[in-house]
Amino acid sequence: DGGITQSPKYLFRKEGQNVTLSCEQNLNHDAMYWYRQDPGQGLRLIYYSQIVNDFQKGDIAEGYSVSREKKESFPLTVTSAQKNPTAFYLCASSTQGSYNEQFFGPGTRLTVL
Amino acid sequence: GENVEQHPSTLSVQEGDSAVIKCTYSDSASNYFPWYKQELGKGPQLIIDIRSNVGEKKDQRIAVTLNKTAKHFSLHITETQPEDSAVYFCAARKGQNFVFGPGTRLSVLP
């Protein structure tokens, strides 16, 4: 069964702690993305990667870091430098090419206590 | 860079009526326009998309139209059902990046 998985579904963190969100895909997609969604708002791009061992900052990269050591995996670390980390985080992937669809995972809801 | 606007932000229709959501984009180089449906607490799901070389696309009760000259595209849902209630997002793609509209919350009233 192909798709994108994110874990955990819910995550709680104390202020000042780093936390890593997992994203795995078995769609053989080259490109992967991380978005942040706040209540009642659209999706904002945090980081994206078009190929293994390469990634670029999106619109709101401050306080986040990523790695892309494997094609299937694109973990996101929310660092203590992120001032308002409580949000819904969505991972997505797509094939290369201008007309190709982007598919989303189920999301991780992060709450900072 | 690309900017996508979406209207209305909320939309209520009676079951069986049609719903229309409109988006405009700013970058004429954008060439792919997907629409997503997001249910509460879940990730967005692609429901229909259109490429820049096509003016209209239909899939059962859902259709999308694109006007490249005016740089706007619309989602049309006919014979709405309660299960159509969700938040809908439009997006525009240029190269590898997608820019999303702010979303429309559609409520279908029984």
Short mmCIF file of N, CA and C in Angstrom, two decimals, chain A:
data_model
loop_
_atom_site.label_atom_id
_atom_site.label_comp_id
_atom_site.label_asym_id
_atom_site.label_seq_id
_atom_site.Cartn_x
_atom_site.Cartn_y
_atom_site.Cartn_z
N ASP A 1 0.86 -1.19 0.00
CA ASP A 1 0.00 0.00 0.00
C ASP A 1 0.89 1.23 0.00
N GLY A 2 0.92 1.97 -1.11
CA GLY A 2 1.82 3.11 -1.23
C GLY A 2 1.26 4.34 -0.58
N GLY A 3 2.16 5.20 -0.09
CA GLY A 3 1.70 6.45 0.48
C GLY A 3 2.76 7.13 1.30
N ILE A 4 2.30 8.13 2.04
CA ILE A 4 3.18 8.92 2.90
C ILE A 4 2.73 8.72 4.34
N THR A 5 3.65 8.41 5.20
CA THR A 5 3.33 8.24 6.62
C THR A 5 4.07 9.29 7.44
N GLN A 6 3.37 9.78 8.44
CA GLN A 6 3.96 10.72 9.38
C GLN A 6 3.75 10.19 10.79
N SER A 7 4.75 10.35 11.59
CA SER A 7 4.60 9.93 12.99
C SER A 7 5.36 10.88 13.90
N PRO A 8 4.87 11.07 15.14
CA PRO A 8 3.59 10.55 15.62
C PRO A 8 2.44 11.42 15.13
N LYS A 9 1.20 11.05 15.41
CA LYS A 9 0.05 11.85 15.02
C LYS A 9 -0.09 13.05 15.94
N TYR A 10 0.17 12.84 17.21
CA TYR A 10 0.15 13.92 18.19
C TYR A 10 1.48 13.92 18.94
N LEU A 11 1.98 15.12 19.21
CA LEU A 11 3.28 15.25 19.87
C LEU A 11 3.22 16.43 20.83
N PHE A 12 3.69 16.18 22.04
CA PHE A 12 3.72 17.23 23.04
C PHE A 12 5.17 17.48 23.42
N ARG A 13 5.49 18.73 23.58
CA ARG A 13 6.88 19.08 23.87
C ARG A 13 6.91 20.19 24.90
N LYS A 14 7.91 20.14 25.76
CA LYS A 14 8.09 21.23 26.70
C LYS A 14 8.88 22.34 26.03
N GLU A 15 8.63 23.54 26.46
CA GLU A 15 9.36 24.67 25.91
C GLU A 15 10.86 24.47 26.10
N GLY A 16 11.64 24.82 25.08
CA GLY A 16 13.09 24.71 25.17
C GLY A 16 13.64 23.39 24.65
N GLN A 17 12.76 22.45 24.30
CA GLN A 17 13.21 21.16 23.81
C GLN A 17 13.13 21.09 22.28
N ASN A 18 14.08 20.39 21.68
CA ASN A 18 13.98 20.10 20.25
C ASN A 18 13.12 18.85 20.07
N VAL A 19 12.46 18.75 18.93
CA VAL A 19 11.65 17.56 18.64
C VAL A 19 11.73 17.27 17.15
N THR A 20 11.76 15.98 16.81
CA THR A 20 11.86 15.59 15.40
C THR A 20 10.60 14.88 14.95
N LEU A 21 10.05 15.35 13.82
CA LEU A 21 8.87 14.77 13.21
C LEU A 21 9.31 13.89 12.05
N SER A 22 8.71 12.70 11.98
CA SER A 22 9.10 11.74 10.95
C SER A 22 8.19 11.84 9.73
N CYS A 23 8.78 11.65 8.55
CA CYS A 23 8.03 11.57 7.30
C CYS A 23 8.69 10.53 6.40
N GLU A 24 7.91 9.54 6.00
CA GLU A 24 8.42 8.48 5.13
C GLU A 24 7.46 8.30 3.95
N GLN A 25 8.02 8.06 2.75
CA GLN A 25 7.18 7.79 1.59
C GLN A 25 7.73 6.60 0.80
N ASN A 26 6.81 5.80 0.28
CA ASN A 26 7.21 4.66 -0.55
C ASN A 26 6.67 4.80 -1.97
N LEU A 27 6.53 6.05 -2.40
CA LEU A 27 6.00 6.36 -3.72
C LEU A 27 7.11 6.53 -4.75
N ASN A 28 8.34 6.42 -4.31
CA ASN A 28 9.51 6.63 -5.17
C ASN A 28 9.58 8.07 -5.70
N HIS A 29 9.08 9.00 -4.91
CA HIS A 29 9.09 10.40 -5.32
C HIS A 29 10.44 11.04 -5.01
N ASP A 30 10.90 11.90 -5.92
CA ASP A 30 12.17 12.58 -5.69
C ASP A 30 12.03 13.76 -4.73
N ALA A 31 10.95 14.52 -4.86
CA ALA A 31 10.79 15.75 -4.10
C ALA A 31 9.95 15.52 -2.85
N MET A 32 10.36 16.15 -1.76
CA MET A 32 9.59 16.09 -0.51
C MET A 32 9.53 17.48 0.10
N TYR A 33 8.46 17.73 0.86
CA TYR A 33 8.16 19.07 1.37
C TYR A 33 7.66 18.99 2.82
N TRP A 34 7.91 20.06 3.56
CA TRP A 34 7.29 20.25 4.86
C TRP A 34 6.53 21.56 4.86
N TYR A 35 5.27 21.48 5.35
CA TYR A 35 4.43 22.66 5.48
C TYR A 35 3.97 22.79 6.93
N ARG A 36 3.68 24.01 7.29
CA ARG A 36 3.08 24.29 8.58
C ARG A 36 1.69 24.86 8.33
N GLN A 37 0.71 24.41 9.13
CA GLN A 37 -0.65 24.92 9.02
C GLN A 37 -1.12 25.36 10.39
N ASP A 38 -1.53 26.61 10.49
CA ASP A 38 -2.09 27.14 11.72
C ASP A 38 -3.60 27.18 11.60
N PRO A 39 -4.32 27.17 12.72
CA PRO A 39 -5.79 27.08 12.68
C PRO A 39 -6.43 28.09 11.75
N GLY A 40 -7.27 27.61 10.85
CA GLY A 40 -8.00 28.48 9.94
C GLY A 40 -7.16 29.12 8.86
N GLN A 41 -5.95 28.63 8.69
CA GLN A 41 -5.07 29.24 7.69
C GLN A 41 -4.60 28.23 6.66
N GLY A 42 -3.95 28.76 5.65
CA GLY A 42 -3.42 27.92 4.58
C GLY A 42 -2.10 27.28 4.96
N LEU A 43 -1.44 26.70 3.97
CA LEU A 43 -0.19 25.99 4.17
C LEU A 43 1.00 26.89 3.85
N ARG A 44 1.96 26.89 4.75
CA ARG A 44 3.18 27.67 4.51
C ARG A 44 4.37 26.72 4.43
N LEU A 45 5.21 26.94 3.44
CA LEU A 45 6.33 26.04 3.16
C LEU A 45 7.50 26.30 4.10
N ILE A 46 7.97 25.22 4.75
CA ILE A 46 9.09 25.34 5.68
C ILE A 46 10.40 25.00 4.97
N TYR A 47 10.48 23.80 4.42
CA TYR A 47 11.65 23.31 3.69
C TYR A 47 11.19 22.39 2.57
N TYR A 48 12.01 22.26 1.56
CA TYR A 48 11.75 21.26 0.54
C TYR A 48 13.07 20.68 0.04
N SER A 49 12.94 19.48 -0.52
CA SER A 49 14.12 18.77 -1.02
C SER A 49 13.75 18.15 -2.37
N GLN A 50 14.57 18.40 -3.35
CA GLN A 50 14.31 17.85 -4.69
C GLN A 50 15.09 16.58 -4.95
N ILE A 51 16.11 16.33 -4.11
CA ILE A 51 16.96 15.17 -4.34
C ILE A 51 17.68 14.84 -3.04
N VAL A 52 18.12 13.61 -2.91
CA VAL A 52 18.82 13.19 -1.70
C VAL A 52 20.05 14.08 -1.46
N ASN A 53 20.27 14.37 -0.19
CA ASN A 53 21.41 15.18 0.27
C ASN A 53 21.34 16.63 -0.19
N ASP A 54 20.16 17.09 -0.57
CA ASP A 54 20.00 18.49 -0.95
C ASP A 54 18.64 18.98 -0.48
N PHE A 55 18.58 20.20 0.07
CA PHE A 55 17.30 20.78 0.48
C PHE A 55 17.43 22.30 0.48
N GLN A 56 16.28 22.96 0.39
CA GLN A 56 16.24 24.42 0.34
C GLN A 56 15.24 24.95 1.36
N LYS A 57 15.50 26.17 1.82
CA LYS A 57 14.58 26.82 2.75
C LYS A 57 13.33 27.27 2.00
N GLY A 58 12.22 27.17 2.71
CA GLY A 58 10.97 27.72 2.21
C GLY A 58 10.75 29.10 2.78
N ASP A 59 9.48 29.47 2.94
CA ASP A 59 9.13 30.82 3.38
C ASP A 59 9.32 31.05 4.88
N ILE A 60 9.27 29.95 5.67
CA ILE A 60 9.32 30.12 7.13
C ILE A 60 10.29 29.12 7.75
N ALA A 61 11.52 29.07 7.28
CA ALA A 61 12.49 28.06 7.72
C ALA A 61 13.12 28.34 9.08
N GLU A 62 13.02 29.56 9.58
CA GLU A 62 13.71 29.90 10.83
C GLU A 62 13.20 29.07 11.99
N GLY A 63 14.14 28.44 12.72
CA GLY A 63 13.77 27.62 13.86
C GLY A 63 13.52 26.16 13.51
N TYR A 64 13.71 25.79 12.25
CA TYR A 64 13.52 24.42 11.79
C TYR A 64 14.79 23.93 11.11
N SER A 65 14.98 22.61 11.10
CA SER A 65 16.06 22.01 10.32
C SER A 65 15.58 20.68 9.74
N VAL A 66 16.20 20.27 8.65
CA VAL A 66 15.82 19.02 7.97
C VAL A 66 17.07 18.28 7.54
N SER A 67 16.87 17.04 7.14
CA SER A 67 17.92 16.25 6.51
C SER A 67 17.27 15.38 5.45
N ARG A 68 18.07 14.97 4.44
CA ARG A 68 17.54 14.08 3.39
C ARG A 68 18.64 13.10 3.04
N GLU A 69 18.85 12.15 3.93
CA GLU A 69 19.89 11.15 3.74
C GLU A 69 19.41 9.99 2.88
N LYS A 70 18.11 9.77 2.85
CA LYS A 70 17.52 8.71 2.03
C LYS A 70 16.37 9.28 1.22
N LYS A 71 16.12 8.69 0.08
CA LYS A 71 15.05 9.17 -0.80
C LYS A 71 13.70 9.07 -0.10
N GLU A 72 13.52 8.04 0.72
CA GLU A 72 12.22 7.77 1.33
C GLU A 72 11.92 8.63 2.55
N SER A 73 12.92 9.29 3.11
CA SER A 73 12.76 9.91 4.42
C SER A 73 13.16 11.38 4.43
N PHE A 74 12.36 12.20 5.12
CA PHE A 74 12.64 13.64 5.17
C PHE A 74 12.21 14.15 6.54
N PRO A 75 12.97 13.87 7.59
CA PRO A 75 12.58 14.29 8.94
C PRO A 75 12.76 15.79 9.16
N LEU A 76 11.86 16.34 9.97
CA LEU A 76 11.87 17.76 10.32
C LEU A 76 12.14 17.90 11.81
N THR A 77 13.13 18.72 12.17
CA THR A 77 13.39 19.01 13.57
C THR A 77 12.91 20.42 13.89
N VAL A 78 12.07 20.50 14.91
CA VAL A 78 11.61 21.79 15.40
C VAL A 78 12.51 22.15 16.57
N THR A 79 13.28 23.18 16.43
CA THR A 79 14.26 23.51 17.46
C THR A 79 13.67 24.49 18.47
N SER A 80 14.41 24.67 19.55
CA SER A 80 13.96 25.60 20.60
C SER A 80 13.98 27.05 20.10
N ALA A 81 14.62 27.28 18.97
CA ALA A 81 14.66 28.63 18.41
C ALA A 81 13.36 29.02 17.72
N GLN A 82 12.49 28.04 17.47
CA GLN A 82 11.19 28.34 16.84
C GLN A 82 10.27 28.91 17.92
N LYS A 83 9.85 30.16 17.73
CA LYS A 83 9.16 30.89 18.80
C LYS A 83 7.72 30.42 19.01
N ASN A 84 7.05 30.02 17.97
CA ASN A 84 5.66 29.58 18.10
C ASN A 84 5.48 28.23 17.41
N PRO A 85 5.97 27.16 17.98
CA PRO A 85 5.98 25.87 17.28
C PRO A 85 4.66 25.12 17.28
N THR A 86 3.72 25.49 18.13
CA THR A 86 2.44 24.77 18.17
C THR A 86 1.71 24.95 16.85
N ALA A 87 1.48 23.85 16.13
CA ALA A 87 0.85 23.90 14.80
C ALA A 87 0.62 22.48 14.31
N PHE A 88 0.00 22.40 13.15
CA PHE A 88 -0.21 21.13 12.44
C PHE A 88 0.82 21.08 11.33
N TYR A 89 1.65 20.01 11.32
CA TYR A 89 2.73 19.91 10.35
C TYR A 89 2.41 18.84 9.31
N LEU A 90 2.55 19.23 8.06
CA LEU A 90 2.21 18.34 6.96
C LEU A 90 3.43 18.08 6.08
N CYS A 91 3.65 16.83 5.77
CA CYS A 91 4.70 16.42 4.86
C CYS A 91 4.06 16.04 3.53
N ALA A 92 4.75 16.31 2.44
CA ALA A 92 4.22 15.99 1.12
C ALA A 92 5.35 15.52 0.21
N SER A 93 4.99 14.88 -0.88
CA SER A 93 5.99 14.46 -1.85
C SER A 93 5.42 14.56 -3.25
N SER A 94 6.30 14.64 -4.23
CA SER A 94 5.87 14.67 -5.62
C SER A 94 7.02 14.17 -6.49
N THR A 95 6.67 13.78 -7.73
CA THR A 95 7.71 13.46 -8.69
C THR A 95 8.22 14.76 -9.30
N GLN A 96 9.34 14.70 -9.97
CA GLN A 96 9.85 15.86 -10.67
C GLN A 96 8.99 16.13 -11.89
N GLY A 97 8.92 17.37 -12.30
CA GLY A 97 8.12 17.69 -13.48
C GLY A 97 7.04 18.68 -13.14
N SER A 98 6.78 19.59 -14.02
CA SER A 98 5.89 20.72 -13.73
C SER A 98 4.45 20.32 -13.50
N TYR A 99 4.00 19.22 -14.09
CA TYR A 99 2.58 18.89 -14.04
C TYR A 99 2.26 17.80 -13.03
N ASN A 100 3.22 17.42 -12.24
CA ASN A 100 2.98 16.26 -11.39
C ASN A 100 2.39 16.62 -10.04
N GLU A 101 1.51 15.73 -9.57
CA GLU A 101 0.75 15.97 -8.36
C GLU A 101 1.64 15.93 -7.12
N GLN A 102 1.15 16.61 -6.09
CA GLN A 102 1.78 16.57 -4.77
C GLN A 102 0.82 15.85 -3.84
N PHE A 103 1.34 14.86 -3.13
CA PHE A 103 0.52 14.08 -2.20
C PHE A 103 0.95 14.36 -0.77
N PHE A 104 -0.04 14.39 0.13
CA PHE A 104 0.21 14.75 1.51
C PHE A 104 0.11 13.55 2.45
N GLY A 105 0.85 13.63 3.54
CA GLY A 105 0.69 12.69 4.64
C GLY A 105 -0.45 13.12 5.54
N PRO A 106 -0.74 12.34 6.60
CA PRO A 106 -1.86 12.64 7.48
C PRO A 106 -1.61 13.76 8.47
N GLY A 107 -0.35 14.19 8.63
CA GLY A 107 -0.03 15.30 9.51
C GLY A 107 0.35 14.90 10.92
N THR A 108 1.09 15.79 11.57
CA THR A 108 1.44 15.66 12.99
C THR A 108 1.05 16.95 13.68
N ARG A 109 0.27 16.81 14.75
CA ARG A 109 -0.11 17.99 15.53
C ARG A 109 0.86 18.13 16.69
N LEU A 110 1.63 19.20 16.68
CA LEU A 110 2.61 19.48 17.72
C LEU A 110 2.07 20.53 18.67
N THR A 111 2.13 20.22 19.96
CA THR A 111 1.70 21.16 20.99
C THR A 111 2.85 21.38 21.96
N VAL A 112 3.19 22.63 22.15
CA VAL A 112 4.25 22.98 23.11
C VAL A 112 3.61 23.43 24.41
N LEU A 113 4.00 22.77 25.49
CA LEU A 113 3.38 23.02 26.79
C LEU A 113 4.17 24.07 27.57
#
